[in-house]
mmCIF file of N, CA and C in Angstrom:
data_model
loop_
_atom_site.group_PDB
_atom_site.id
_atom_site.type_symbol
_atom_site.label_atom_id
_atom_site.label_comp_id
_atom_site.label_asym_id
_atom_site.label_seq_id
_atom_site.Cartn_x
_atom_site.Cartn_y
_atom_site.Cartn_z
ATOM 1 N N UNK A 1 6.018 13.170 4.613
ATOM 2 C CA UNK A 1 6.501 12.054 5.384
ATOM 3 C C UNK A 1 6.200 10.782 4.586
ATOM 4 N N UNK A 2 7.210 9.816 4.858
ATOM 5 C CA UNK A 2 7.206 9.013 3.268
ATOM 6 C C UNK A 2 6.854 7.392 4.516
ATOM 7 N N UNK A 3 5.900 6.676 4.794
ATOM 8 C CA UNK A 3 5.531 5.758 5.311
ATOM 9 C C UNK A 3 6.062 4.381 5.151
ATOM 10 N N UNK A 4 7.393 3.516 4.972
ATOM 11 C CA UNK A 4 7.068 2.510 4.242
ATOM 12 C C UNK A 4 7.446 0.995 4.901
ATOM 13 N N UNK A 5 7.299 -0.031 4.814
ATOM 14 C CA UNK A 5 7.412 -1.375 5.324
ATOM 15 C C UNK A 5 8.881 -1.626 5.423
ATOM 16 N N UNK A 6 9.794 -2.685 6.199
ATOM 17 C CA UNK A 6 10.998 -2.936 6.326
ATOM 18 C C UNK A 6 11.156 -3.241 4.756
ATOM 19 N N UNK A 7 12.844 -3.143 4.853
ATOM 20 C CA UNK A 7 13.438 -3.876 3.385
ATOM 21 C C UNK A 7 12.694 -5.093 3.317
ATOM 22 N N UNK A 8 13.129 -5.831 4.308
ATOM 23 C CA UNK A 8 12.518 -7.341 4.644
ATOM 24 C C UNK A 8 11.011 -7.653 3.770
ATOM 25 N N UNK A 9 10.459 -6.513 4.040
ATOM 26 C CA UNK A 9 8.468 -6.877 3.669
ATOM 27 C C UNK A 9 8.846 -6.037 2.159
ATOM 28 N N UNK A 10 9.461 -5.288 2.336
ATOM 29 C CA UNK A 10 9.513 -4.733 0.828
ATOM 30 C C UNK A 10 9.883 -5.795 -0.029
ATOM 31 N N UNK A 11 11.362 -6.590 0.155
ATOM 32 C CA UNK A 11 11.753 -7.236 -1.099
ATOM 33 C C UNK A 11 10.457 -8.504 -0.857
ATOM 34 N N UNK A 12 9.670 -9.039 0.355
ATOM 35 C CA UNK A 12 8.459 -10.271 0.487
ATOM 36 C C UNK A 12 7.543 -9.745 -0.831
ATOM 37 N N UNK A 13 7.470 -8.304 -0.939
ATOM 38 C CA UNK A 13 6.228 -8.022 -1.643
ATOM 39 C C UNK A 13 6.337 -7.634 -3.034
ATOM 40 N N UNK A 14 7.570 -7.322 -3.260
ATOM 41 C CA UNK A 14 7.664 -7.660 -4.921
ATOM 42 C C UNK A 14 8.433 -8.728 -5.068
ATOM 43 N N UNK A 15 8.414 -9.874 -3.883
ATOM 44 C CA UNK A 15 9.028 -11.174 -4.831
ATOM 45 C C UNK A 15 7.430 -11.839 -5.142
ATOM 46 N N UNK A 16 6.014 -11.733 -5.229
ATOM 47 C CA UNK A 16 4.985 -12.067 -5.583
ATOM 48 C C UNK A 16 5.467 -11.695 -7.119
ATOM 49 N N UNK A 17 5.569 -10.501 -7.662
ATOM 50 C CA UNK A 17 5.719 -10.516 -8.741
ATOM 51 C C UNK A 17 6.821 -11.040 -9.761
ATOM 52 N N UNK A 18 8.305 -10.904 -8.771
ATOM 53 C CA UNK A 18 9.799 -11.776 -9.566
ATOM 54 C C UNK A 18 9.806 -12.505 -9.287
ATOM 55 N N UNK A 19 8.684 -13.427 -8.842
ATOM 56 C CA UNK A 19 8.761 -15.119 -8.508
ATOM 57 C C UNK A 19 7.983 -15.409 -9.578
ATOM 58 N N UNK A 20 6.710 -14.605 -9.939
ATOM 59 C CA UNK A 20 5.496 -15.285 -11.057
ATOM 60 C C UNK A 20 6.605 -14.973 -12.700
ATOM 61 N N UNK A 21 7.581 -13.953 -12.710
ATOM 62 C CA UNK A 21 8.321 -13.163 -14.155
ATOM 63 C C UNK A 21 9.016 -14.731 -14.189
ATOM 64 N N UNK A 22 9.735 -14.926 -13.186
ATOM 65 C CA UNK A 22 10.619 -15.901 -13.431
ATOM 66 C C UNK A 22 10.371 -17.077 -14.420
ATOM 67 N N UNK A 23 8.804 -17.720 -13.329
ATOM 68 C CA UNK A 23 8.336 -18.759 -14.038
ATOM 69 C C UNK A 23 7.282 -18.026 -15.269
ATOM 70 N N UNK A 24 6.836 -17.334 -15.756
ATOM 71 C CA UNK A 24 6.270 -16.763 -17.315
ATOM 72 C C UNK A 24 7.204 -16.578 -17.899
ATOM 73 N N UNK A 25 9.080 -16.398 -17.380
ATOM 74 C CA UNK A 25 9.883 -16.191 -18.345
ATOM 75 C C UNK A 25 9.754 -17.456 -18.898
ATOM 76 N N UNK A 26 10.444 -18.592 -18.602
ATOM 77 C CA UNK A 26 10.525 -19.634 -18.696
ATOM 78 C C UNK A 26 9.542 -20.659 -19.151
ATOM 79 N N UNK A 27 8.298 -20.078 -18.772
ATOM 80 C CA UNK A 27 7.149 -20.767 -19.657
ATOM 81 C C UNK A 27 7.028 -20.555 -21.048
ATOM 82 N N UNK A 28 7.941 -19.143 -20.969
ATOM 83 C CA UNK A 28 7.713 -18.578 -22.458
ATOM 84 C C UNK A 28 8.186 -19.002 -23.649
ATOM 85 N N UNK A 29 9.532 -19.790 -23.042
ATOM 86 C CA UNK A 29 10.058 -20.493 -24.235
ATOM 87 C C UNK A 29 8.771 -21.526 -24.810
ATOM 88 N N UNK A 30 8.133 -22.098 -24.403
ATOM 89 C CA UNK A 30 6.847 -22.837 -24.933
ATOM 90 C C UNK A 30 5.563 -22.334 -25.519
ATOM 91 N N UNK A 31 5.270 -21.205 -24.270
ATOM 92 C CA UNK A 31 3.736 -21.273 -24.735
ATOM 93 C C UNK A 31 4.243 -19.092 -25.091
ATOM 94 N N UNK A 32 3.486 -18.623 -26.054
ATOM 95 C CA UNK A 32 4.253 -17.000 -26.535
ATOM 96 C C UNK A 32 2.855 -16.756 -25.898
ATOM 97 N N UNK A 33 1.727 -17.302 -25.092
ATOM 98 C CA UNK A 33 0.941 -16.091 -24.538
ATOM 99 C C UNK A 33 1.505 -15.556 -23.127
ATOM 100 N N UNK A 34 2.232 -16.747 -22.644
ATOM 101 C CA UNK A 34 3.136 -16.238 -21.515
ATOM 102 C C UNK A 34 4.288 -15.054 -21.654
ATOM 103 N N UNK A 35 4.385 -14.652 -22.543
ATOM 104 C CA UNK A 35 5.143 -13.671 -22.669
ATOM 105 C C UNK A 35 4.892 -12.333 -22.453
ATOM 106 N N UNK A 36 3.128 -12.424 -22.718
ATOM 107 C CA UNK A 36 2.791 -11.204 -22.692
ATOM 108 C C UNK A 36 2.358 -10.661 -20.944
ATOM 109 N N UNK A 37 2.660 -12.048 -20.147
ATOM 110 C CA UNK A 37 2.318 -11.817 -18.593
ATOM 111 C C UNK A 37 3.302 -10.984 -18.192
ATOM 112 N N UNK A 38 4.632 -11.317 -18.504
ATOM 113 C CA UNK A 38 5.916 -10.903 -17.655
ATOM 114 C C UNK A 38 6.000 -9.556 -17.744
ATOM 115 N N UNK A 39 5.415 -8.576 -18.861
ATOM 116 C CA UNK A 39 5.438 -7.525 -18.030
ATOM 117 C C UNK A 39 4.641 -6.983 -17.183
ATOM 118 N N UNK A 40 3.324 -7.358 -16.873
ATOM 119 C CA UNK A 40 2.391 -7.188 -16.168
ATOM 120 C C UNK A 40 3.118 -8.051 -14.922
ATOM 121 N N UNK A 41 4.261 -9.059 -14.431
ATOM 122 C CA UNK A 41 4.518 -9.697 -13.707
ATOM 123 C C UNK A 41 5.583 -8.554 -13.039
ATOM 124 N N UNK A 42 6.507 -8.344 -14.016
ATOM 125 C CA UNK A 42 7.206 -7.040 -13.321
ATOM 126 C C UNK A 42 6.647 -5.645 -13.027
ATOM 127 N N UNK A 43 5.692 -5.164 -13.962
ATOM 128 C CA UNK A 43 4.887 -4.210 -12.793
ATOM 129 C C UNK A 43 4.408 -4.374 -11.589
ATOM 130 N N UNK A 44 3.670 -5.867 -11.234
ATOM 131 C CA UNK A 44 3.917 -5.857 -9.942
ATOM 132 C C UNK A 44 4.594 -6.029 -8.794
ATOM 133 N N UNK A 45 5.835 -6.420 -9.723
ATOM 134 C CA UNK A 45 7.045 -6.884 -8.730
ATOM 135 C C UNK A 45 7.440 -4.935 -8.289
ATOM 136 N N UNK A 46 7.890 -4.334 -8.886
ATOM 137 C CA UNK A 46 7.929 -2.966 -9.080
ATOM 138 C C UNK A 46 6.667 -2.096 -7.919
ATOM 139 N N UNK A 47 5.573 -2.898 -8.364
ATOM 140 C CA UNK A 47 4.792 -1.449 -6.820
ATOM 141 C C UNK A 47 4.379 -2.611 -5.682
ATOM 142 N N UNK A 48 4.989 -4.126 -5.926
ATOM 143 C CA UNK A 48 4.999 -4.095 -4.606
ATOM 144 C C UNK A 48 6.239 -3.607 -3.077
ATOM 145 N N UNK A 49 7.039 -3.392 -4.382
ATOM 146 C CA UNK A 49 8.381 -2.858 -3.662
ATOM 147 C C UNK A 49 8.231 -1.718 -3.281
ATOM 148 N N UNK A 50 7.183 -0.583 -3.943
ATOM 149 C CA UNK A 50 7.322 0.535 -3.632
ATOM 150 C C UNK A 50 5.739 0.806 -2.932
ATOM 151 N N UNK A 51 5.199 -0.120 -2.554
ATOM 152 C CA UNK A 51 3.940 -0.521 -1.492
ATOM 153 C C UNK A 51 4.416 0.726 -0.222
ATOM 154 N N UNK A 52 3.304 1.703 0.206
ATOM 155 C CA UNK A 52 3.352 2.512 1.297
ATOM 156 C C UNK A 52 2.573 3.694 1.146
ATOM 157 N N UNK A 53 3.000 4.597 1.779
ATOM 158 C CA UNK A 53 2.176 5.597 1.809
ATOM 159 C C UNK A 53 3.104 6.993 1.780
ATOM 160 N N UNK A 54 2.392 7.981 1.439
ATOM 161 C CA UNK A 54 2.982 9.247 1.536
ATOM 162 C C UNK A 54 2.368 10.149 1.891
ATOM 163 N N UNK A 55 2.496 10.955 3.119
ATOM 164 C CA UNK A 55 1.572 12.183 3.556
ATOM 165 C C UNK A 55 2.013 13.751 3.401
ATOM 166 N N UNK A 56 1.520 14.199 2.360
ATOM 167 C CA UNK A 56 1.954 15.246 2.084
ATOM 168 C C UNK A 56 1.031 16.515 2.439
ATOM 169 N N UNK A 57 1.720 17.728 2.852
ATOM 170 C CA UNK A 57 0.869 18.622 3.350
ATOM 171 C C UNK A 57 -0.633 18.793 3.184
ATOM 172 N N UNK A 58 -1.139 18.486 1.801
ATOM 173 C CA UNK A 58 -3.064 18.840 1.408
ATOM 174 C C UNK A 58 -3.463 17.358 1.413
ATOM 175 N N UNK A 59 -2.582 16.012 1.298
ATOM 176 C CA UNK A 59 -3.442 14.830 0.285
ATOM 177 C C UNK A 59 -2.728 14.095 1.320
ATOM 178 N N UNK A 60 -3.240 12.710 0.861
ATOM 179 C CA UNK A 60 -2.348 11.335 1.053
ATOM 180 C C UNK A 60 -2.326 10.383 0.058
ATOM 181 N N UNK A 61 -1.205 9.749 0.075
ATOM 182 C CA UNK A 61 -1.004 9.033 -1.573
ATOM 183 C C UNK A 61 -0.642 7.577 -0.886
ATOM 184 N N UNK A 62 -1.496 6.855 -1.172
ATOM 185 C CA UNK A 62 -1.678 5.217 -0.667
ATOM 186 C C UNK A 62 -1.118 4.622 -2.138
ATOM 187 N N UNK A 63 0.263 4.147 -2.118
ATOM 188 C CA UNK A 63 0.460 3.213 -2.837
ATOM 189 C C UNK A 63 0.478 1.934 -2.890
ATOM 190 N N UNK A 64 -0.362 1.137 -3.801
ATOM 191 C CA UNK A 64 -0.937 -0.416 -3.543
ATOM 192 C C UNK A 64 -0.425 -0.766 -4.923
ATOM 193 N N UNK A 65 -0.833 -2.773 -4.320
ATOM 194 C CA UNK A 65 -0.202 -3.211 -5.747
ATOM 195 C C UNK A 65 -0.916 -2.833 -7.215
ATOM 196 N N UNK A 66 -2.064 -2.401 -7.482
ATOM 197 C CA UNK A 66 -2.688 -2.314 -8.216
ATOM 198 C C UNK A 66 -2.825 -0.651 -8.800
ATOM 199 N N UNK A 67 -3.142 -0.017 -7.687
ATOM 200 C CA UNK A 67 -3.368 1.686 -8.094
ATOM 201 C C UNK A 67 -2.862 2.190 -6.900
ATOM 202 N N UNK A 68 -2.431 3.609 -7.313
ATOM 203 C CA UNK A 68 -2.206 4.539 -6.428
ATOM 204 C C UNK A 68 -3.226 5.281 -6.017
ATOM 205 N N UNK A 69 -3.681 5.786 -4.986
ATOM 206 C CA UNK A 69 -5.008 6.453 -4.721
ATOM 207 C C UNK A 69 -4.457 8.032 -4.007
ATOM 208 N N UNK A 70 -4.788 8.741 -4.450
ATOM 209 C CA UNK A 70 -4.694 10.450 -3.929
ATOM 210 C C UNK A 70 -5.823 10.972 -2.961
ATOM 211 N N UNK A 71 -5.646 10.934 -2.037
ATOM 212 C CA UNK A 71 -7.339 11.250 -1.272
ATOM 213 C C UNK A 71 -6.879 12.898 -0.550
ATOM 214 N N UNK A 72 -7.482 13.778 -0.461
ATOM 215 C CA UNK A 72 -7.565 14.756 -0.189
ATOM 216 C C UNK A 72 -7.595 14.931 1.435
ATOM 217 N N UNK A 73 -6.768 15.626 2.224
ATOM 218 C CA UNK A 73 -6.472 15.188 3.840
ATOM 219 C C UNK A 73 -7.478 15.677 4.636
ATOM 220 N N UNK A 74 -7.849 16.700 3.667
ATOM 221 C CA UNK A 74 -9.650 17.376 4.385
ATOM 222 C C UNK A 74 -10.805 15.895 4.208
ATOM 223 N N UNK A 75 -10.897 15.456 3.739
ATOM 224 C CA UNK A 75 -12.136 14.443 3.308
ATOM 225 C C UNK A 75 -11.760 13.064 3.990
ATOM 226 N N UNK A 76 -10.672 12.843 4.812
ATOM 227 C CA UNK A 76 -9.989 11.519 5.250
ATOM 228 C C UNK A 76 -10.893 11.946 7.024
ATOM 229 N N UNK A 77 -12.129 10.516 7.453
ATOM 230 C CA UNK A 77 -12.655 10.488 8.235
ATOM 231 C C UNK A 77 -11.951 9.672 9.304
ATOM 232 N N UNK A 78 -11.062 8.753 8.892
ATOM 233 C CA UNK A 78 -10.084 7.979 10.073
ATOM 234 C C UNK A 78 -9.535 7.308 9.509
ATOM 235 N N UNK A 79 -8.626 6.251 10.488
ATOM 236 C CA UNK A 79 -7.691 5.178 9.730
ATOM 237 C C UNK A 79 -8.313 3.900 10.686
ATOM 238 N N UNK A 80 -8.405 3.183 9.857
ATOM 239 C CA UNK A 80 -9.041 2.212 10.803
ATOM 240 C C UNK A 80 -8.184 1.076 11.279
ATOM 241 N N UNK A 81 -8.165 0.305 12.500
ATOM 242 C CA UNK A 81 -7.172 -0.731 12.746
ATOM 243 C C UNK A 81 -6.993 -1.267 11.676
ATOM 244 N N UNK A 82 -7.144 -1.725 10.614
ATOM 245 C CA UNK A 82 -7.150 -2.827 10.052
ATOM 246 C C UNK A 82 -5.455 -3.041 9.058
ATOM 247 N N UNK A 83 -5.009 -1.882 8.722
ATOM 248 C CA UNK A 83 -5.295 -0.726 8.207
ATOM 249 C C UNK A 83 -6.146 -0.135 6.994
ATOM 250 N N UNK A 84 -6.756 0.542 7.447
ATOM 251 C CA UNK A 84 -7.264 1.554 6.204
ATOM 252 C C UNK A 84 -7.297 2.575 6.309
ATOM 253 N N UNK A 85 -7.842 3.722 5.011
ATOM 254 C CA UNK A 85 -8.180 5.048 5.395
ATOM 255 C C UNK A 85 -9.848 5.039 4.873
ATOM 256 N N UNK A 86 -10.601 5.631 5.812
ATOM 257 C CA UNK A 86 -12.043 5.726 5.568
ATOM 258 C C UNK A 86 -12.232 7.315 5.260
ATOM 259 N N UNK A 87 -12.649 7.582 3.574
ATOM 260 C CA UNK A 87 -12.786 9.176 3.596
ATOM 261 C C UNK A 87 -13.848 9.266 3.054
ATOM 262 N N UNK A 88 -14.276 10.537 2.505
ATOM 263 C CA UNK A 88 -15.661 10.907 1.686
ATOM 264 C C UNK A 88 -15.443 11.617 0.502
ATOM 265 N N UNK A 89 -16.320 11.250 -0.812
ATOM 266 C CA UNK A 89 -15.836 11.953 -2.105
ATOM 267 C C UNK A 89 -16.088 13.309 -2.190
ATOM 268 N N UNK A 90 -16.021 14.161 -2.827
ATOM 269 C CA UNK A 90 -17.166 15.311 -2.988
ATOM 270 C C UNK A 90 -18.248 15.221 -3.072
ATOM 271 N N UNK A 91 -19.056 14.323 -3.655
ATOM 272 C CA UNK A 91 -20.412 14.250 -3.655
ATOM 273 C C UNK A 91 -20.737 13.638 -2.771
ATOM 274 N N UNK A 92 -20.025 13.216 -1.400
ATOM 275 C CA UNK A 92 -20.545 12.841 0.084
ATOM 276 C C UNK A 92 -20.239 11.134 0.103
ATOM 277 N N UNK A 93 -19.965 10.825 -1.352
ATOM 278 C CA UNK A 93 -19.820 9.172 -0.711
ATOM 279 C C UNK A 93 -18.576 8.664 0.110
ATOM 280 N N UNK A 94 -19.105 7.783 0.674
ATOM 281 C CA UNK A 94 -17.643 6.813 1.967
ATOM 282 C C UNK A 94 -17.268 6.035 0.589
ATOM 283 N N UNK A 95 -15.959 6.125 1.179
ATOM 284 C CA UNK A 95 -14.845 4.829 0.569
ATOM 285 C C UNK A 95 -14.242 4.777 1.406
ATOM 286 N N UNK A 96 -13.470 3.522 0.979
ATOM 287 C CA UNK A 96 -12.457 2.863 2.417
ATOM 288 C C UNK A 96 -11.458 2.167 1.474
ATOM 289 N N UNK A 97 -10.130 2.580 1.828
ATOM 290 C CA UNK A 97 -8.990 2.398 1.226
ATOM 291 C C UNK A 97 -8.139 1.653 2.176
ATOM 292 N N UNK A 98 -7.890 0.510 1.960
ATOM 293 C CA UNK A 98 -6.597 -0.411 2.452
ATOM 294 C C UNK A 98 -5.522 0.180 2.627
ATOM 295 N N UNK A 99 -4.518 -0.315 3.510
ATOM 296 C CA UNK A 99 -3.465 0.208 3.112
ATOM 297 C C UNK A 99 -2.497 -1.278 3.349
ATOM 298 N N UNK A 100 -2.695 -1.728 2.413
ATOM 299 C CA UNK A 100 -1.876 -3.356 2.244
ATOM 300 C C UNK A 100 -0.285 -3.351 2.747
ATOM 301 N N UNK A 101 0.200 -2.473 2.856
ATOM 302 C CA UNK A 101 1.573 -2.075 2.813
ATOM 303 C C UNK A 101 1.746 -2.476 4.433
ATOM 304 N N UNK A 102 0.838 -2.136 5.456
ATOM 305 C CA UNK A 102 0.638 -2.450 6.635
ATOM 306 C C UNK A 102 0.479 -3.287 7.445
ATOM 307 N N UNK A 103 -0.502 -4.050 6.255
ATOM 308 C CA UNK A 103 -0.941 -5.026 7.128
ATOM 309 C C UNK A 103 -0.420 -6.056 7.814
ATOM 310 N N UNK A 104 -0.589 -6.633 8.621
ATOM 311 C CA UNK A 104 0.675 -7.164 9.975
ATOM 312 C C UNK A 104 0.091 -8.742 9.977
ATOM 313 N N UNK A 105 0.961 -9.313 9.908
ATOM 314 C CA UNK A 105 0.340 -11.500 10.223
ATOM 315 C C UNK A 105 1.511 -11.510 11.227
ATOM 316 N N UNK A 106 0.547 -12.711 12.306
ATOM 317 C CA UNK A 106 1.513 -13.231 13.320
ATOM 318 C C UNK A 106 2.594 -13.711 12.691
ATOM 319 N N UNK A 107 3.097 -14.590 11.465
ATOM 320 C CA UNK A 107 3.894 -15.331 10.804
ATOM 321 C C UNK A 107 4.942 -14.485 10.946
ATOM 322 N N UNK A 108 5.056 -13.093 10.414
ATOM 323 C CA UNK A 108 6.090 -12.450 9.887
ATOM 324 C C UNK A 108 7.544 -11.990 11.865
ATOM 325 N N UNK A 109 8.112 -11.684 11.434
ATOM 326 C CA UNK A 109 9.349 -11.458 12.685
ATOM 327 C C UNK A 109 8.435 -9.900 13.162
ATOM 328 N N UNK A 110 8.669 -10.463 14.624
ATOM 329 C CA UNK A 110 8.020 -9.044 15.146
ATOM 330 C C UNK A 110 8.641 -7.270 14.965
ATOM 331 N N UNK A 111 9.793 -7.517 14.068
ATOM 332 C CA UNK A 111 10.444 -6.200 14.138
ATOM 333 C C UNK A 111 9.634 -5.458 12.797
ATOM 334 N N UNK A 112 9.373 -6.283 12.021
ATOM 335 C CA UNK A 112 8.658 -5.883 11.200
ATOM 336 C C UNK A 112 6.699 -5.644 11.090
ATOM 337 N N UNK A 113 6.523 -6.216 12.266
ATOM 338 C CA UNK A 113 5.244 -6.247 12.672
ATOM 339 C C UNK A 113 4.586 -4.859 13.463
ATOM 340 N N UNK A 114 6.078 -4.612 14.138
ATOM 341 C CA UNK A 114 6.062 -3.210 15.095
ATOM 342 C C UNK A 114 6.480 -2.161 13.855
ATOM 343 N N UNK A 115 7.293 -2.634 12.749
ATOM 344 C CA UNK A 115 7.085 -1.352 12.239
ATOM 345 C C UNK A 115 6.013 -1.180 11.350
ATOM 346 N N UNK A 116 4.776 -2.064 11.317
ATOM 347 C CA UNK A 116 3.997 -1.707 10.479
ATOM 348 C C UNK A 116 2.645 -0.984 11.349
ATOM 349 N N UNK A 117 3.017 -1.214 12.433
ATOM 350 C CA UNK A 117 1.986 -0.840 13.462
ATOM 351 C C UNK A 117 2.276 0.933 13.818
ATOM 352 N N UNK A 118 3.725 0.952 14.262
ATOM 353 C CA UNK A 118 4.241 2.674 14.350
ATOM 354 C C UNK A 118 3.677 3.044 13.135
ATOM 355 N N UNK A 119 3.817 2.598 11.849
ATOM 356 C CA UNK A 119 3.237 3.375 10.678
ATOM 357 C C UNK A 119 1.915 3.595 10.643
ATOM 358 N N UNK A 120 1.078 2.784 10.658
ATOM 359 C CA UNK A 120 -0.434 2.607 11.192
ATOM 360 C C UNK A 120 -0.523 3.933 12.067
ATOM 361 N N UNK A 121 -0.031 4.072 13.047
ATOM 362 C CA UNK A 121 -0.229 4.751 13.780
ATOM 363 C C UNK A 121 0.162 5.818 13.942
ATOM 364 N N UNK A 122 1.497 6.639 12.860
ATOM 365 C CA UNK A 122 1.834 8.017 12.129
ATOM 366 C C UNK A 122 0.603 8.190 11.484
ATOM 367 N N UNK A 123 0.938 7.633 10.777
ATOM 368 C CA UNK A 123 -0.458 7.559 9.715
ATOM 369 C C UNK A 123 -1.892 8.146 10.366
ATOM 370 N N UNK A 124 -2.531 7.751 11.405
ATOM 371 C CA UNK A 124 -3.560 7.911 12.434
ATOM 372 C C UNK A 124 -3.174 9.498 12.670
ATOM 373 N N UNK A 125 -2.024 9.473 13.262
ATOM 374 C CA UNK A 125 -1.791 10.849 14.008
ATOM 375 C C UNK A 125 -1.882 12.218 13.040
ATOM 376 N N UNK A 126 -1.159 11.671 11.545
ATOM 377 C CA UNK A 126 -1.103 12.506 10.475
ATOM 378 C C UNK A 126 -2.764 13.058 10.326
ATOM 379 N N UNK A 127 -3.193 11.551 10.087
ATOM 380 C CA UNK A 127 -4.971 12.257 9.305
ATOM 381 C C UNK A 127 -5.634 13.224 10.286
ATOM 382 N N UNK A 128 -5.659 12.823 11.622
ATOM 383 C CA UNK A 128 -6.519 13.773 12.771
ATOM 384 C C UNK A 128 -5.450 14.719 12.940
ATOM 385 N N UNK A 129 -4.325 15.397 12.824
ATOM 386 C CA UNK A 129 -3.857 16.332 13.071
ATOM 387 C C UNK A 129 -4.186 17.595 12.640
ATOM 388 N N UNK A 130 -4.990 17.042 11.396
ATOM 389 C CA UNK A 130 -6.137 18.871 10.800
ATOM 390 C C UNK A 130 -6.714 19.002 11.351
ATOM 391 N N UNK A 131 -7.330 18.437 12.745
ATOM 392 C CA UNK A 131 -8.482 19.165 13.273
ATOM 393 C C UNK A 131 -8.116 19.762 14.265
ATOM 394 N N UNK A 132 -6.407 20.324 14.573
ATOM 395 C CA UNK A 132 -5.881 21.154 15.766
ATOM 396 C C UNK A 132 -6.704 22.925 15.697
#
């Protein structure tokens, strides 16, 4: 089950990155260390578009702007309002994983607010559903 934000929040979240390419393109004619931003500017334009989650039968795959994280669906202890996922490593430690793709501000149109909340809340239903 493939989790992900409206078009709307999708194209909001990689224009952070084709808004910064634009202006490093354009800086670049001047300064050549700006050149070397824009592709690091379009990688993030690139996973913020593809910002979400994926729940696949053994794991869950949290894609963020920075890294993708693989967490194992046995070791996932909850999802927390915020959103996150709170799990444990093999060697017993907690981590707590964001799931930015979710996260909801009064600012944004409520159609997109409700769908980040139904996801939140697949999401919820997905992780506790191993313990039927």
């Amino acid at each position: 089950m493939e989790l992900l934000p409206t078009t709307l929040n999708r194209v909001a979240n990689a224009s952070l990155g084709g808004v910064t390419v634009v202006v490093f393109a354009v800086y670049a004619a001047e300064a050549t260390w700006a050149v070397g931003a824009v592709p690091l500017c379009l990688a993030l334009a690139v996973r913020g578009w593809r910002a979400g989650v994926r729940c696949e039968p053994g794991r869950l795959v949290v894609r963020g702007y920075l890294w993708t994280r693989r967490i194992e669906r046995a070791r996932i202890t909850r999802v927390t309002d915020f959103p996150a996922v709170r799990w444990t490593t093999p060697g017993g430690g907690k981590r707590w994983t964001p799931v930015l793709a979710f996260v909801a501000t009064p600012e944004e149109p409520a159609g997109s607010r409700t769908r980040k909340r139904d996801s939140a809340a697949r999401l919820r239903t997905w992780a506790t559903g191993r313990r039927r």
